[in-house]
Amino acid sequence: MNHHNLISRLPKAELHLHIEGTLEPELMFALARRNAVELPFDSVEEVRAAYRFDNLQSFLDIYYQGADVLITEQDFYDLTWAYVMKCREQNVIHAEIFFDPQTHTGRGVPFETVIGGIHRALDDAGRRFGMTTGLILCFLRHLSEAEAFETLEMAMPYRDRIVGVGLDSSEKGHPPAKFERVFRRALDLGLRTVAHAGEEGPPEYIREALDRLGVSRIDHGVRCEEDDELVARLAEEQMPLTVCPLSNVALKVFDDLADHNLKRLLDRGLRVTVNSDDPSYFGGYVNENLAAVQAALDLDRDDIVRLVKNGFKASFLPRDKIEDCLDRVDRAVSGCEPSDLAD
Ligand code: HPA
Ligand code: ZN
């Protein structure tokens, strides 16, 4: 049984989405033209053909290069607005969005330009569609602690526009502990913290993120499965994992979607959520991720509803808003045709 109708009809939350990773090749070309930036590609087809990765680093190299076309406040607005339009198509009603300011400030684009354009689009999405959103500032972990502190300082005039801080980029060799002090400062400022951990890095990095960064969620976290005690702890604490199935296959964290551990982790009681990471690069937004794991791992209707509900439970929405969203999911399930619901 496939559950595409159910998947597309359910209201959903997205919690692991890099806004720079939503840059579709068509928009990349349009912005390159607008800003007179040279691209190393001649066509959209050539860009898509370049999206074959061996590991996280081979992806990051091309992802940072793609971001070079983003220069003005309007560019960041257009990028974010295109994602908002996808959310409308996909029935994503709440999104907590990562952005990587250092990718831009490092090329001379002011912090204010970046956050200004992104925030204006999210503001419009809220006013026009009632979509709720949060922004999470990610530190690039291959850069230094001092640079992370400088970035947090730049964000201070915009403190009320972000819900939290995160940690992304090259994981191996850059353990969470490297950023313990900057995360401490963020926590003191009342920000939430999350971190990519256990994508390519070892289970020990997940423990470090929990114990030293005070995280509210683990981004990816799939390598927890190598450590039974850690899995038991994640289940006990109901610590959310923001899993990104198509990303994991594209970056060869798993050879094949059929090998993915999402269903095993869900069955062990972990608060697993499904997300798209960098949808333009990895072949799909949330609905495509859900449909792909549903087919590859033979998920039933209850699994899908659990995954979708987990997305809201793991969000930074206030308690009463979470309850409203869970009710909306229940109502959407009851409104589905019997043929959408059969197992
Ligand atoms: N991992 C680390 N850094 C990233 C990712 C990811 O999946 N996507 C964008 N930056
Ligand atoms: Zn990510």
Coordinates of C-alpha atoms and ligand atoms in Angstrom, one line a residue:
M1 CA 0.0 0.0 0.0
N2 CA 1.4 3.4 -0.7
H3 CA 0.4 6.4 1.4
H4 CA 1.1 9.3 -0.9
N5 CA -2.3 10.8 -0.4
L6 CA -2.1 10.6 3.3
I7 CA 1.4 12.0 3.3
S8 CA 0.5 15.0 1.2
R9 CA -2.7 15.7 3.1
L10 CA -1.2 15.7 6.6
P11 CA -0.1 19.1 7.9
K12 CA 3.6 18.8 8.7
A13 CA 6.5 20.4 10.5
E14 CA 10.0 20.7 9.1
L15 CA 12.8 20.9 11.6
H16 CA 16.0 20.2 9.6
L17 CA 16.2 22.5 6.6
H18 CA 19.2 24.6 5.5
I19 CA 17.8 27.5 3.6
E20 CA 20.9 27.6 1.4
G21 CA 20.1 24.0 0.6
T22 CA 16.8 25.0 -1.0
L23 CA 18.5 26.9 -3.8
E24 CA 17.1 25.2 -7.0
P25 CA 19.4 25.4 -10.1
E26 CA 16.9 27.6 -11.9
L27 CA 17.1 30.2 -9.2
M28 CA 20.8 29.8 -9.0
F29 CA 21.1 30.8 -12.7
A30 CA 18.6 33.7 -12.3
L31 CA 20.6 35.1 -9.4
A32 CA 23.9 34.6 -11.1
R33 CA 22.6 36.6 -14.1
R34 CA 21.1 39.3 -11.8
N35 CA 24.4 39.7 -9.9
A36 CA 26.8 39.0 -12.8
V37 CA 28.3 36.1 -11.0
E38 CA 30.2 33.5 -13.1
L39 CA 29.0 29.9 -12.6
P40 CA 31.1 26.9 -13.4
F41 CA 28.1 25.4 -15.2
D42 CA 26.4 26.1 -18.5
S43 CA 23.0 24.8 -17.9
V44 CA 20.5 23.6 -15.2
E45 CA 21.1 20.0 -16.5
E46 CA 24.9 20.4 -15.9
V47 CA 24.2 21.6 -12.4
R48 CA 22.0 18.6 -11.6
A49 CA 24.6 16.3 -13.1
A50 CA 27.2 17.7 -10.7
Y51 CA 25.0 16.7 -7.7
R52 CA 26.6 13.3 -7.2
F53 CA 28.3 13.0 -3.9
D54 CA 30.7 10.6 -2.2
N55 CA 30.3 11.9 1.3
L56 CA 29.4 15.0 3.3
Q57 CA 32.5 17.0 2.3
S58 CA 32.0 16.5 -1.4
F59 CA 28.5 17.9 -1.0
L60 CA 29.6 20.8 1.2
D61 CA 32.1 22.0 -1.5
I62 CA 29.4 22.4 -4.1
Y63 CA 26.9 23.7 -1.6
Y64 CA 29.1 26.6 -0.5
Q65 CA 30.0 27.3 -4.1
G66 CA 26.2 27.5 -5.0
A67 CA 25.7 30.1 -2.2
D68 CA 28.0 32.5 -4.0
V69 CA 25.1 33.8 -6.1
L70 CA 23.4 35.1 -2.9
I71 CA 24.4 38.7 -2.5
T72 CA 21.6 41.2 -1.9
E73 CA 18.8 41.3 0.7
Q74 CA 16.3 40.6 -2.2
D75 CA 18.3 37.4 -3.1
F76 CA 17.8 36.1 0.4
Y77 CA 14.2 37.1 0.3
D78 CA 13.7 35.3 -3.1
L79 CA 15.5 32.2 -1.8
T80 CA 13.3 32.0 1.3
W81 CA 10.1 32.9 -0.5
A82 CA 10.7 30.0 -2.9
Y83 CA 10.9 27.7 0.1
V84 CA 7.7 29.1 1.6
M85 CA 6.0 28.3 -1.7
K86 CA 7.2 24.7 -1.5
C87 CA 5.8 24.5 2.0
R88 CA 2.4 25.6 0.7
E89 CA 2.5 22.9 -1.9
Q90 CA 3.6 20.3 0.6
N91 CA 1.3 21.3 3.5
V92 CA 4.2 22.2 5.7
I93 CA 2.6 24.5 8.2
H94 CA 5.6 25.0 10.5
A95 CA 9.3 25.2 9.7
E96 CA 12.4 25.8 11.8
I97 CA 15.0 26.9 9.4
F98 CA 18.8 26.8 9.6
F99 CA 20.9 29.5 8.0
D100 CA 24.7 29.7 7.8
P101 CA 25.7 33.4 8.2
Q102 CA 29.4 32.6 8.0
T103 CA 29.0 31.3 4.5
H104 CA 28.0 34.8 3.5
T105 CA 29.9 37.1 5.9
G106 CA 33.0 35.3 4.9
R107 CA 32.5 36.6 1.3
G108 CA 31.7 40.2 2.5
V109 CA 27.9 40.0 2.6
P110 CA 26.8 41.7 5.8
F111 CA 24.9 39.7 8.5
E112 CA 22.1 42.2 8.3
T113 CA 21.5 41.5 4.6
V114 CA 21.3 37.8 5.2
I115 CA 18.9 37.9 8.2
G116 CA 17.0 40.8 6.8
G117 CA 16.0 39.0 3.5
I118 CA 15.2 35.7 5.2
H119 CA 13.2 37.3 8.0
R120 CA 11.2 39.5 5.7
A121 CA 10.1 36.4 3.7
L122 CA 9.2 34.5 6.8
D123 CA 7.3 37.5 8.1
D124 CA 5.3 37.6 4.9
A125 CA 4.6 33.9 5.1
G126 CA 3.2 34.4 8.6
R127 CA 1.0 37.3 7.6
R128 CA -0.2 35.9 4.3
F129 CA -0.6 32.3 5.1
G130 CA -0.5 31.9 8.8
M131 CA 2.6 29.8 8.5
T132 CA 4.7 29.6 11.7
T133 CA 8.5 29.6 11.5
G134 CA 11.6 29.8 13.5
L135 CA 15.2 30.7 12.5
I136 CA 18.2 28.8 13.8
L137 CA 21.6 30.3 13.4
C138 CA 24.2 27.6 12.6
F139 CA 27.9 27.9 13.3
L140 CA 30.2 26.3 10.7
R141 CA 32.1 23.8 12.8
H142 CA 35.2 23.7 10.5
L143 CA 35.8 27.3 11.5
S144 CA 37.1 28.4 14.9
E145 CA 35.5 28.9 18.3
A146 CA 36.5 32.6 18.0
E147 CA 34.7 33.0 14.7
A148 CA 31.6 31.4 16.1
F149 CA 31.7 33.9 19.0
E150 CA 32.0 36.8 16.5
T151 CA 29.0 35.5 14.6
L152 CA 26.9 35.3 17.7
E153 CA 27.9 38.8 18.6
M154 CA 26.8 40.0 15.1
A155 CA 23.4 38.3 15.7
M156 CA 22.8 40.2 18.9
P157 CA 20.9 43.2 17.4
Y158 CA 18.6 40.5 15.8
R159 CA 18.3 38.4 19.0
D160 CA 14.5 38.4 18.7
R161 CA 14.6 37.0 15.2
I162 CA 16.2 33.7 16.1
V163 CA 15.0 30.8 18.3
G164 CA 18.2 29.0 18.6
V165 CA 21.7 28.1 17.4
G166 CA 23.0 25.0 15.7
L167 CA 26.1 23.4 14.4
D168 CA 26.7 22.2 10.9
S169 CA 29.4 21.6 8.2
S170 CA 32.2 19.1 8.3
E171 CA 31.6 16.8 11.3
K172 CA 34.6 14.5 11.5
G173 CA 37.4 16.1 13.4
H174 CA 35.2 18.9 14.7
P175 CA 33.6 17.5 17.9
P176 CA 30.8 19.4 19.6
A177 CA 33.1 20.1 22.6
K178 CA 34.9 22.6 20.4
F179 CA 31.9 24.9 20.7
E180 CA 31.0 24.3 24.4
R181 CA 31.6 27.9 25.5
V182 CA 29.8 29.5 22.6
F183 CA 26.8 27.3 23.2
R184 CA 26.9 28.1 26.9
R185 CA 26.7 31.8 26.0
A186 CA 23.7 31.1 23.6
L187 CA 21.9 29.2 26.4
D188 CA 22.6 32.1 28.8
L189 CA 20.9 34.3 26.3
G190 CA 17.8 32.2 26.4
L191 CA 18.4 30.6 23.0
R192 CA 17.6 26.9 22.3
T193 CA 20.5 24.7 21.0
V194 CA 20.7 21.9 18.5
A195 CA 23.6 20.2 16.8
H196 CA 24.3 18.0 13.8
A197 CA 25.8 14.9 15.4
G198 CA 26.2 11.2 14.4
E199 CA 25.7 11.9 10.7
E200 CA 29.2 10.9 9.7
G201 CA 30.7 11.3 13.2
P202 CA 30.7 8.7 16.0
P203 CA 28.1 8.1 18.7
E204 CA 30.4 9.9 21.1
Y205 CA 29.7 13.2 19.3
I206 CA 26.0 12.7 20.1
R207 CA 26.8 12.2 23.8
E208 CA 29.0 15.3 23.7
A209 CA 26.2 17.4 22.1
L210 CA 23.8 16.2 24.9
D211 CA 26.2 16.7 27.8
R212 CA 28.2 19.7 26.7
L213 CA 26.0 21.7 24.3
G214 CA 22.6 21.3 26.2
V215 CA 20.8 20.5 22.9
S216 CA 17.1 20.2 22.6
R217 CA 17.4 18.0 19.5
I218 CA 20.0 16.0 17.6
D219 CA 20.2 16.7 13.9
H220 CA 20.6 13.4 12.0
G221 CA 21.9 11.3 15.0
V222 CA 21.5 8.0 13.0
R223 CA 24.8 6.6 14.2
C224 CA 23.4 6.4 17.7
E225 CA 22.5 2.8 16.7
E226 CA 26.1 1.7 17.2
D227 CA 25.7 2.3 20.9
D228 CA 22.9 0.5 22.7
E229 CA 23.2 2.6 25.9
L230 CA 22.9 5.8 23.9
V231 CA 19.8 4.5 22.1
A232 CA 18.3 3.7 25.5
R233 CA 19.1 7.2 26.8
L234 CA 17.7 8.9 23.7
A235 CA 14.5 6.9 24.1
E236 CA 14.3 7.6 27.8
E237 CA 14.8 11.4 27.3
Q238 CA 12.5 11.4 24.3
M239 CA 15.3 13.4 22.6
P240 CA 14.2 14.2 19.1
L241 CA 16.3 13.1 16.1
T242 CA 15.8 15.2 12.9
V243 CA 16.4 12.4 10.4
C244 CA 16.9 13.2 6.7
P245 CA 16.6 10.0 4.7
L246 CA 17.3 11.2 1.1
S247 CA 20.2 13.2 2.4
N248 CA 21.6 10.1 4.1
V249 CA 21.5 8.1 0.9
A250 CA 22.9 11.0 -1.2
L251 CA 25.9 11.4 1.1
K252 CA 26.3 7.6 1.5
V253 CA 25.6 7.5 5.2
F254 CA 23.5 4.5 4.1
D255 CA 24.1 2.7 0.8
D256 CA 20.5 2.3 0.1
L257 CA 17.2 3.6 1.6
A258 CA 16.2 0.0 2.3
D259 CA 19.2 -0.2 4.7
H260 CA 18.1 3.0 6.6
N261 CA 17.6 2.6 10.3
L262 CA 14.7 5.0 10.7
K263 CA 12.1 2.3 11.2
R264 CA 14.3 0.4 13.7
L265 CA 14.9 3.6 15.7
L266 CA 11.2 4.4 15.6
D267 CA 10.4 0.9 16.9
R268 CA 12.8 1.3 19.7
G269 CA 10.8 4.3 20.9
L270 CA 12.9 7.2 19.7
R271 CA 11.3 10.5 18.8
V272 CA 12.3 10.3 15.1
T273 CA 11.2 13.0 12.7
V274 CA 11.5 13.2 8.9
N275 CA 13.1 16.2 7.2
S276 CA 14.7 17.2 4.0
D277 CA 18.0 18.8 4.9
D278 CA 19.1 20.3 1.6
P279 CA 16.2 19.4 -0.7
S280 CA 17.5 21.0 -3.9
Y281 CA 20.6 18.9 -3.6
F282 CA 19.2 15.6 -2.4
G283 CA 16.2 15.1 -4.5
G284 CA 13.1 16.0 -2.5
Y285 CA 11.3 18.0 0.1
V286 CA 9.5 16.6 3.1
N287 CA 6.7 14.7 1.2
E288 CA 9.3 13.0 -1.1
N289 CA 11.3 12.0 2.0
L290 CA 8.3 10.5 3.7
A291 CA 7.1 8.8 0.5
A292 CA 10.5 7.3 -0.1
V293 CA 11.0 5.9 3.4
Q294 CA 7.4 4.7 3.4
A295 CA 8.0 2.6 0.3
A296 CA 11.6 1.5 1.1
L297 CA 10.9 0.5 4.7
D298 CA 7.3 -0.6 4.3
L299 CA 5.9 1.9 6.9
D300 CA 2.3 1.7 7.7
R301 CA -0.2 4.4 8.4
D302 CA 0.5 4.6 12.1
D303 CA 4.2 4.9 11.5
I304 CA 3.6 7.9 9.2
V305 CA 1.2 9.6 11.6
R306 CA 3.7 9.0 14.4
L307 CA 6.6 10.6 12.4
V308 CA 4.5 13.6 11.5
K309 CA 3.2 14.1 15.0
N310 CA 6.8 13.8 16.3
G311 CA 7.7 16.7 14.1
F312 CA 5.3 19.0 16.0
K313 CA 6.2 17.5 19.4
A314 CA 9.9 18.1 18.7
S315 CA 9.3 21.7 17.6
F316 CA 10.0 24.9 19.5
L317 CA 6.3 25.9 19.3
P318 CA 4.6 26.7 22.6
R319 CA 2.8 23.8 24.2
D320 CA -0.7 25.0 23.3
K321 CA 0.3 25.5 19.6
I322 CA 1.7 22.0 19.5
E323 CA -1.6 20.6 20.8
D324 CA -3.5 22.6 18.1
C325 CA -1.2 21.1 15.4
L326 CA -1.6 17.6 16.7
D327 CA -5.4 18.1 16.6
R328 CA -5.1 19.3 13.0
V329 CA -3.1 16.1 12.2
D330 CA -5.9 14.0 13.8
R331 CA -8.6 15.8 11.8
A332 CA -6.7 15.4 8.6
V333 CA -6.4 11.6 9.3
S334 CA -10.2 11.4 9.9
G335 CA -10.9 13.4 6.8
C336 CA -8.9 11.0 4.5
E337 CA -10.6 8.6 2.2
P338 CA -10.6 5.0 3.4
S339 CA -8.4 4.1 0.4
D340 CA -5.8 6.5 1.7
L341 CA -5.7 4.8 5.1
A342 CA -5.7 1.1 4.4
D343 CA -2.4 -0.6 5.4
Ligands
HPA1 N1 25.5 18.1 7.5 C1 26.4 19.1 7.8 N2 26.4 20.3 7.3 C2 25.4 20.6 6.5 C3 24.5 19.7 6.1 C4 24.5 18.4 6.7 O1 23.7 17.5 6.4 N3 23.6 20.3 5.2 C5 24.1 21.6 5.1 N4 25.1 21.7 5.9
ZN2 ZN 21.7 19.3 7.9

